GROMACS .gro file of C-alpha atoms in nm:
model
  351
    1MET     CA    1   0.000   0.000   0.000
    2TRP     CA    2   0.276   0.247   0.044
    3THR     CA    3   0.021   0.528   0.071
    4ARG     CA    4   0.255   0.802   0.186
    5ALA     CA    5   0.514   0.751  -0.085
    6LEU     CA    6   0.242   0.723  -0.349
    7LEU     CA    7   0.087   1.058  -0.264
    8ALA     CA    8   0.412   1.247  -0.218
    9ALA     CA    9   0.593   1.123  -0.525
   10LEU     CA   10   0.305   1.170  -0.769
   11ALA     CA   11   0.257   1.534  -0.656
   12LEU     CA   12  -0.119   1.508  -0.678
   13THR     CA   13  -0.336   1.818  -0.718
   14LEU     CA   14  -0.521   1.908  -0.401
   15ALA     CA   15  -0.854   2.075  -0.330
   16CYS     CA   16  -0.866   2.427  -0.186
   17ALA     CA   17  -1.190   2.411   0.015
   18PRO     CA   18  -1.176   2.499   0.386
   19ALA     CA   19  -1.122   2.222   0.640
   20HIS     CA   20  -1.339   2.105   0.927
   21ARG     CA   21  -1.670   2.101   0.743
   22PRO     CA   22  -1.936   1.960   0.981
   23LEU     CA   23  -2.049   1.605   0.909
   24GLY     CA   24  -2.365   1.578   0.704
   25GLY     CA   25  -2.313   1.910   0.525
   26PRO     CA   26  -2.413   1.990   0.165
   27VAL     CA   27  -2.346   1.710  -0.080
   28ASN     CA   28  -2.197   1.946  -0.341
   29ALA     CA   29  -1.927   2.051  -0.095
   30LEU     CA   30  -1.760   1.714  -0.141
   31LEU     CA   31  -1.896   1.555  -0.460
   32ASP     CA   32  -1.872   1.634  -0.828
   33PRO     CA   33  -2.220   1.633  -0.992
   34ARG     CA   34  -2.100   1.356  -1.224
   35GLU     CA   35  -2.037   1.124  -0.927
   36ARG     CA   36  -2.382   0.973  -0.957
   37HIS     CA   37  -2.297   0.656  -0.763
   38LEU     CA   38  -2.222   0.861  -0.450
   39ALA     CA   39  -2.458   1.058  -0.226
   40HIS     CA   40  -2.453   1.226   0.115
   41ALA     CA   41  -2.073   1.219   0.139
   42ARG     CA   42  -1.922   1.280   0.481
   43GLN     CA   43  -1.561   1.362   0.566
   44LEU     CA   44  -1.432   1.160   0.863
   45THR     CA   45  -1.075   1.288   0.908
   46PHE     CA   46  -0.938   1.640   0.879
   47GLY     CA   47  -0.573   1.698   0.800
   48GLY     CA   48  -0.262   1.484   0.767
   49GLU     CA   49  -0.232   1.162   0.568
   50ASN     CA   50  -0.518   0.922   0.636
   51ALA     CA   51  -0.584   0.623   0.410
   52GLU     CA   52  -0.671   0.255   0.367
   53ALA     CA   53  -0.985   0.261   0.579
   54TYR     CA   54  -1.163  -0.076   0.598
   55TRP     CA   55  -1.492  -0.179   0.761
   56SER     CA   56  -1.563  -0.412   1.049
   57ASP     CA   57  -1.816  -0.680   0.954
   58ASP     CA   58  -2.096  -0.508   1.149
   59GLY     CA   59  -2.041  -0.184   0.956
   60LYS     CA   60  -1.994   0.018   1.276
   61TRP     CA   61  -1.614   0.062   1.281
   62LEU     CA   62  -1.325   0.137   1.049
   63THR     CA   63  -0.953   0.067   1.069
   64PHE     CA   64  -0.715   0.306   0.893
   65GLN     CA   65  -0.355   0.422   0.885
   66ALA     CA   66  -0.253   0.780   0.952
   67HIS     CA   67   0.037   1.016   0.998
   68GLY     CA   68   0.045   1.391   1.061
   69GLY     CA   69  -0.254   1.615   1.126
   70ALA     CA   70  -0.427   1.490   1.438
   71HIS     CA   71  -0.155   1.223   1.458
   72ALA     CA   72   0.144   1.457   1.444
   73ASP     CA   73   0.300   1.282   1.743
   74THR     CA   74   0.380   0.976   1.529
   75ALA     CA   75   0.694   0.973   1.315
   76CYS     CA   76   0.538   0.751   1.045
   77ASP     CA   77   0.212   0.572   0.967
   78GLN     CA   78   0.035   0.397   1.256
   79ILE     CA   79  -0.294   0.203   1.271
   80TYR     CA   80  -0.612   0.343   1.428
   81THR     CA   81  -0.976   0.252   1.463
   82MET     CA   82  -1.274   0.486   1.461
   83ARG     CA   83  -1.650   0.466   1.448
   84ALA     CA   84  -1.810   0.486   1.105
   85ASP     CA   85  -1.901   0.850   1.177
   86GLY     CA   86  -1.537   0.941   1.251
   87LYS     CA   87  -1.572   0.950   1.629
   88ASP     CA   88  -1.381   0.763   1.904
   89VAL     CA   89  -1.045   0.740   1.725
   90SER     CA   90  -0.811   0.500   1.904
   91ALA     CA   91  -0.451   0.393   1.834
   92ILE     CA   92  -0.383   0.024   1.765
   93SER     CA   93  -0.014   0.005   1.672
   94ARG     CA   94   0.292   0.149   1.842
   95GLY     CA   95   0.645   0.173   1.707
   96GLY     CA   96   0.795   0.113   1.364
   97ARG     CA   97   0.613   0.182   1.038
   98THR     CA   98   0.271   0.015   0.999
   99THR     CA   99   0.029  -0.046   0.713
  100CYS     CA  100  -0.254  -0.260   0.577
  101SER     CA  101  -0.495  -0.306   0.869
  102TYR     CA  102  -0.805  -0.524   0.853
  103PHE     CA  103  -1.065  -0.645   1.104
  104TYR     CA  104  -1.104  -1.011   1.186
  105PRO     CA  105  -1.465  -1.136   1.168
  106GLY     CA  106  -1.646  -1.031   1.483
  107GLY     CA  107  -1.446  -0.709   1.508
  108LYS     CA  108  -1.253  -0.804   1.822
  109LYS     CA  109  -0.913  -0.838   1.654
  110VAL     CA  110  -0.723  -0.626   1.402
  111LEU     CA  111  -0.467  -0.747   1.149
  112TYR     CA  112  -0.184  -0.515   1.038
  113SER     CA  113   0.177  -0.513   0.918
  114SER     CA  114   0.462  -0.352   1.109
  115THR     CA  115   0.840  -0.307   1.094
  116ARG     CA  116   0.871  -0.292   1.472
  117ALA     CA  117   1.054  -0.627   1.493
  118ALA     CA  118   1.338  -0.452   1.306
  119GLY     CA  119   1.331  -0.158   1.549
  120ALA     CA  120   1.100   0.101   1.701
  121SER     CA  121   1.214   0.383   1.473
  122CYS     CA  122   1.069   0.453   1.129
  123PRO     CA  123   1.265   0.313   0.835
  124PRO     CA  124   1.374   0.585   0.589
  125GLU     CA  125   1.176   0.677   0.282
  126PRO     CA  126   1.304   0.518  -0.043
  127ASP     CA  127   1.559   0.699  -0.258
  128PHE     CA  128   1.394   0.832  -0.575
  129SER     CA  129   1.723   0.875  -0.763
  130GLN     CA  130   1.619   0.576  -0.979
  131GLY     CA  131   1.274   0.720  -1.042
  132TYR     CA  132   0.950   0.672  -0.855
  133VAL     CA  133   0.965   0.353  -0.645
  134TRP     CA  134   0.788   0.197  -0.348
  135GLY     CA  135   1.000   0.078  -0.056
  136LEU     CA  136   0.962  -0.287   0.043
  137TYR     CA  137   1.015  -0.246   0.415
  138ASP     CA  138   1.089  -0.535   0.650
  139TYR     CA  139   0.725  -0.578   0.748
  140ASP     CA  140   0.578  -0.871   0.938
  141ILE     CA  141   0.208  -0.937   0.991
  142TYR     CA  142   0.058  -0.901   1.339
  143VAL     CA  143  -0.282  -0.943   1.498
  144SER     CA  144  -0.389  -0.769   1.818
  145ASP     CA  145  -0.708  -0.706   2.008
  146ARG     CA  146  -0.905  -0.403   1.889
  147ASN     CA  147  -0.734  -0.186   2.153
  148GLY     CA  148  -0.384  -0.283   2.036
  149GLY     CA  149  -0.322  -0.523   2.323
  150ASP     CA  150  -0.175  -0.874   2.309
  151PRO     CA  151  -0.009  -0.840   1.965
  152VAL     CA  152   0.083  -1.172   1.806
  153ARG     CA  153   0.334  -1.195   1.521
  154LEU     CA  154   0.197  -1.419   1.244
  155THR     CA  155   0.492  -1.407   1.001
  156ASP     CA  156   0.863  -1.430   1.075
  157THR     CA  157   1.049  -1.435   0.744
  158PRO     CA  158   1.311  -1.185   0.619
  159GLY     CA  159   1.180  -0.897   0.413
  160TYR     CA  160   0.834  -0.790   0.311
  161ASP     CA  161   0.517  -0.955   0.449
  162ALA     CA  162   0.219  -0.719   0.419
  163GLU     CA  163  -0.104  -0.630   0.234
  164ALA     CA  164  -0.300  -0.884   0.439
  165THR     CA  165  -0.680  -0.919   0.431
  166VAL     CA  166  -0.919  -1.180   0.570
  167SER     CA  167  -1.170  -1.403   0.391
  168PRO     CA  168  -1.542  -1.345   0.462
  169ASP     CA  169  -1.572  -1.678   0.643
  170GLY     CA  170  -1.281  -1.584   0.868
  171LYS     CA  171  -1.073  -1.891   0.783
  172ARG     CA  172  -0.791  -1.757   0.562
  173ILE     CA  173  -0.563  -1.455   0.526
  174VAL     CA  174  -0.429  -1.354   0.186
  175PHE     CA  175  -0.105  -1.152   0.183
  176THR     CA  176   0.198  -1.048  -0.023
  177SER     CA  177   0.549  -1.171   0.057
  178VAL     CA  178   0.904  -1.184  -0.083
  179ARG     CA  179   0.986  -1.501   0.110
  180ASP     CA  180   1.057  -1.697  -0.210
  181GLY     CA  181   1.251  -1.421  -0.384
  182ASP     CA  182   0.963  -1.260  -0.574
  183LEU     CA  183   0.656  -1.052  -0.483
  184GLU     CA  184   0.391  -1.323  -0.471
  185LEU     CA  185   0.053  -1.383  -0.308
  186TYR     CA  186   0.009  -1.640  -0.031
  187SER     CA  187  -0.270  -1.750   0.200
  188MET     CA  188  -0.250  -1.877   0.555
  189ALA     CA  189  -0.471  -1.972   0.847
  190LEU     CA  190  -0.565  -1.704   1.100
  191ASP     CA  191  -0.288  -1.819   1.335
  192GLY     CA  192  -0.019  -1.794   1.066
  193SER     CA  193  -0.002  -2.168   0.995
  194ASP     CA  194  -0.071  -2.361   0.674
  195VAL     CA  195   0.095  -2.110   0.439
  196LYS     CA  196   0.017  -2.173   0.071
  197ARG     CA  197   0.167  -1.994  -0.228
  198LEU     CA  198  -0.100  -1.875  -0.474
  199THR     CA  199   0.092  -1.701  -0.758
  200ARG     CA  200   0.409  -1.805  -0.941
  201THR     CA  201   0.459  -1.568  -1.235
  202PRO     CA  202   0.771  -1.348  -1.200
  203GLY     CA  203   0.683  -0.990  -1.114
  204TYR     CA  204   0.457  -0.824  -0.861
  205ASP     CA  205   0.130  -0.973  -0.732
  206GLY     CA  206  -0.034  -0.800  -0.436
  207GLY     CA  207  -0.307  -0.586  -0.282
  208ALA     CA  208  -0.551  -0.878  -0.268
  209PHE     CA  209  -0.911  -0.897  -0.142
  210PHE     CA  210  -1.157  -1.185  -0.135
  211SER     CA  211  -1.488  -1.183  -0.320
  212PRO     CA  212  -1.808  -1.163  -0.111
  213ASP     CA  213  -1.853  -1.541  -0.131
  214GLY     CA  214  -1.485  -1.604  -0.057
  215LYS     CA  215  -1.437  -1.812  -0.372
  216ARG     CA  216  -1.225  -1.562  -0.566
  217ILE     CA  217  -0.947  -1.312  -0.505
  218VAL     CA  218  -0.896  -0.981  -0.684
  219TYR     CA  219  -0.548  -0.826  -0.688
  220ARG     CA  220  -0.305  -0.601  -0.875
  221ALA     CA  221  -0.016  -0.740  -1.078
  222HIS     CA  222   0.267  -0.659  -1.314
  223HIS     CA  223   0.450  -0.942  -1.492
  224PRO     CA  224   0.738  -0.790  -1.690
  225GLN     CA  225   0.947  -0.985  -1.937
  226GLY     CA  226   1.295  -0.964  -2.088
  227GLU     CA  227   1.506  -0.667  -1.988
  228GLU     CA  228   1.211  -0.516  -1.801
  229LEU     CA  229   1.200  -0.826  -1.581
  230ALA     CA  230   1.575  -0.800  -1.521
  231ALA     CA  231   1.529  -0.436  -1.415
  232PHE     CA  232   1.240  -0.538  -1.188
  233GLN     CA  233   1.458  -0.803  -1.022
  234ARG     CA  234   1.747  -0.559  -0.974
  235LEU     CA  235   1.514  -0.317  -0.793
  236LEU     CA  236   1.363  -0.601  -0.592
  237GLY     CA  237   1.711  -0.692  -0.472
  238GLN     CA  238   1.739  -0.338  -0.337
  239GLY     CA  239   1.405  -0.367  -0.156
  240LYS     CA  240   1.214  -0.154  -0.408
  241VAL     CA  241   0.946  -0.189  -0.675
  242ARG     CA  242   0.829   0.054  -0.944
  243PRO     CA  243   0.444   0.063  -0.948
  244THR     CA  244   0.377   0.276  -1.254
  245GLN     CA  245   0.218  -0.010  -1.448
  246LEU     CA  246  -0.024  -0.246  -1.271
  247GLU     CA  247  -0.326  -0.436  -1.400
  248ILE     CA  248  -0.623  -0.579  -1.209
  249TRP     CA  249  -0.640  -0.961  -1.196
  250VAL     CA  250  -0.886  -1.217  -1.058
  251MET     CA  251  -0.819  -1.578  -0.957
  252ASP     CA  252  -0.982  -1.857  -0.759
  253ALA     CA  253  -0.913  -1.852  -0.385
  254ASP     CA  254  -0.672  -2.145  -0.429
  255GLY     CA  255  -0.471  -1.959  -0.695
  256GLY     CA  256  -0.629  -2.128  -0.997
  257ASN     CA  257  -0.777  -1.966  -1.309
  258ALA     CA  258  -0.579  -1.641  -1.278
  259ARG     CA  259  -0.665  -1.390  -1.549
  260PRO     CA  260  -0.633  -1.015  -1.610
  261ILE     CA  261  -0.938  -0.788  -1.591
  262THR     CA  262  -0.769  -0.472  -1.722
  263ASP     CA  263  -0.508  -0.429  -1.995
  264ASN     CA  264  -0.458  -0.055  -2.033
  265GLY     CA  265  -0.094  -0.006  -1.931
  266ALA     CA  266  -0.188   0.238  -1.652
  267ALA     CA  267  -0.136   0.220  -1.276
  268ASN     CA  268  -0.446   0.027  -1.166
  269PHE     CA  269  -0.461  -0.072  -0.800
  270ALA     CA  270  -0.671  -0.096  -0.481
  271PRO     CA  271  -0.935  -0.333  -0.630
  272TYR     CA  272  -1.239  -0.440  -0.428
  273PHE     CA  273  -1.538  -0.653  -0.528
  274HIS     CA  274  -1.879  -0.494  -0.562
  275PRO     CA  275  -2.129  -0.667  -0.329
  276ASP     CA  276  -2.290  -0.838  -0.629
  277GLY     CA  277  -1.963  -1.024  -0.696
  278LYS     CA  278  -1.995  -0.939  -1.066
  279ARG     CA  279  -1.807  -0.608  -1.068
  280ILE     CA  280  -1.485  -0.468  -0.927
  281LEU     CA  281  -1.420  -0.116  -0.801
  282PHE     CA  282  -1.059   0.004  -0.832
  283ALA     CA  283  -0.837   0.312  -0.864
  284SER     CA  284  -0.661   0.410  -1.186
  285ASN     CA  285  -0.487   0.698  -1.360
  286VAL     CA  286  -0.591   0.564  -1.703
  287HIS     CA  287  -0.769   0.888  -1.796
  288ASP     CA  288  -0.473   1.117  -1.714
  289PRO     CA  289  -0.191   1.134  -1.973
  290LYS     CA  290   0.042   1.268  -1.701
  291GLY     CA  291  -0.049   0.981  -1.466
  292ARG     CA  292  -0.101   1.204  -1.164
  293ASP     CA  293  -0.478   1.198  -1.113
  294PHE     CA  294  -0.632   0.877  -0.978
  295ASP     CA  295  -1.006   0.812  -0.981
  296LEU     CA  296  -1.233   0.519  -0.898
  297TYR     CA  297  -1.368   0.292  -1.172
  298LEU     CA  298  -1.611   0.001  -1.195
  299ILE     CA  299  -1.552  -0.290  -1.430
  300GLY     CA  300  -1.715  -0.630  -1.479
  301VAL     CA  301  -1.525  -0.943  -1.381
  302ASP     CA  302  -1.529  -1.024  -1.753
  303GLY     CA  303  -1.329  -0.707  -1.820
  304GLN     CA  304  -1.625  -0.533  -1.984
  305GLY     CA  305  -1.832  -0.225  -1.899
  306LEU     CA  306  -1.564   0.011  -1.764
  307GLU     CA  307  -1.734   0.301  -1.583
  308ARG     CA  308  -1.572   0.599  -1.415
  309VAL     CA  309  -1.709   0.663  -1.064
  310THR     CA  310  -1.519   0.969  -0.933
  311PHE     CA  311  -1.435   1.284  -1.130
  312ARG     CA  312  -1.260   1.526  -0.898
  313PRO     CA  313  -0.910   1.642  -1.009
  314GLU     CA  314  -0.753   1.494  -0.696
  315PHE     CA  315  -0.644   1.151  -0.579
  316ASP     CA  316  -0.926   0.902  -0.503
  317SER     CA  317  -0.843   0.544  -0.403
  318PHE     CA  318  -0.866   0.260  -0.148
  319PRO     CA  319  -1.241   0.197  -0.182
  320MET     CA  320  -1.432  -0.057   0.025
  321PHE     CA  321  -1.804  -0.128   0.034
  322SER     CA  322  -1.972  -0.160   0.371
  323PRO     CA  323  -2.087  -0.513   0.460
  324ASP     CA  324  -2.447  -0.429   0.365
  325GLY     CA  325  -2.334  -0.272   0.036
  326LYS     CA  326  -2.507   0.057   0.112
  327ARG     CA  327  -2.200   0.274   0.180
  328LEU     CA  328  -1.856   0.327   0.037
  329VAL     CA  329  -1.545   0.437   0.226
  330TRP     CA  330  -1.244   0.571   0.037
  331ALA     CA  331  -0.943   0.802   0.069
  332SER     CA  332  -0.916   1.129  -0.122
  333ASN     CA  333  -0.723   1.456  -0.151
  334ARG     CA  334  -1.052   1.639  -0.211
  335HIS     CA  335  -1.139   1.911   0.038
  336GLY     CA  336  -0.782   1.920   0.170
  337ALA     CA  337  -0.688   2.203   0.402
  338GLN     CA  338  -0.331   2.209   0.274
  339GLN     CA  339  -0.108   2.036   0.022
  340GLY     CA  340  -0.039   1.677   0.125
  341ASP     CA  341  -0.367   1.618   0.308
  342THR     CA  342  -0.540   1.288   0.240
  343ASN     CA  343  -0.862   1.216   0.427
  344ILE     CA  344  -1.119   0.942   0.475
  345PHE     CA  345  -1.468   0.986   0.327
  346VAL     CA  346  -1.788   0.784   0.347
  347ALA     CA  347  -2.084   0.814   0.108
  348ASP     CA  348  -2.406   0.632   0.038
  349TRP     CA  349  -2.370   0.406  -0.268
  350VAL     CA  350  -2.629   0.464  -0.540
  351GLU     CA  351  -2.687   0.201  -0.809
   0.00000   0.00000   0.00000
């Protein structure tokens, strides 16, 4: 997810509206008139870098990662929970850099990735002298109670273990790892046992989520060949990856029948299944020749019927439908108080 590096390096255009708008204010303060799938948008965070907000299975709580703004006391991203209306914010993680949080079924435990086993300080940002890259920090996957207590380390392999989410039936975790020398997808039991490798094509496979019925997985991937693959592997050896070209893929939950959904050469990421299981919502810069503006798109699992959902000239990404399918949470630069702000928004979903 690498949210912070993504937003900083792409120099995204930010909104100029004033901050601290009361919840439940005018729809047109937050939404473009063309955003017909969204209604009654509400801003939940105000200032700093807030992203990757995901629902509890009762639709009452959200996990998210944040740095700066109201969380200025943290040196790098940490994990928090809050009510679905933005109230009762509480810290979950402490120390190191953290990312990719997700509720266990029942909402009593929270999954996240952290570098704290490698030290309490924040690892440095990646060097952009070789162009725009994401840093593959030495993350491991942890689970704690919803207050951050009793953290248990689920992975203990060198390098990157992150981007973990849980299946709807609460039996499996899907995650990304470099444990076999490439960025591949794996699944494991909730206690970290029974690890199974799901992807095997050289390149990057990650950012996975289960379908509503738990039978499929949607993810982002880039499978370079030839000299491009050699360049990818050189960067990987330095703990980096260049994410400027990613496509959306779908496969069975056991790794079978993998196939691409998009093929546009853009940076497509953050995919999530629509509640009907027939469509996928994701973020892409496909409409922007400069590659700086990301919006949300819907597409069928057959790769047909691409539809643009958001139209603001700022970054929109990390969407997730509420368990009942009636609301959408996502992160956006819209309505930022100052350059660099990314906030969490919730809106009613309109079919």
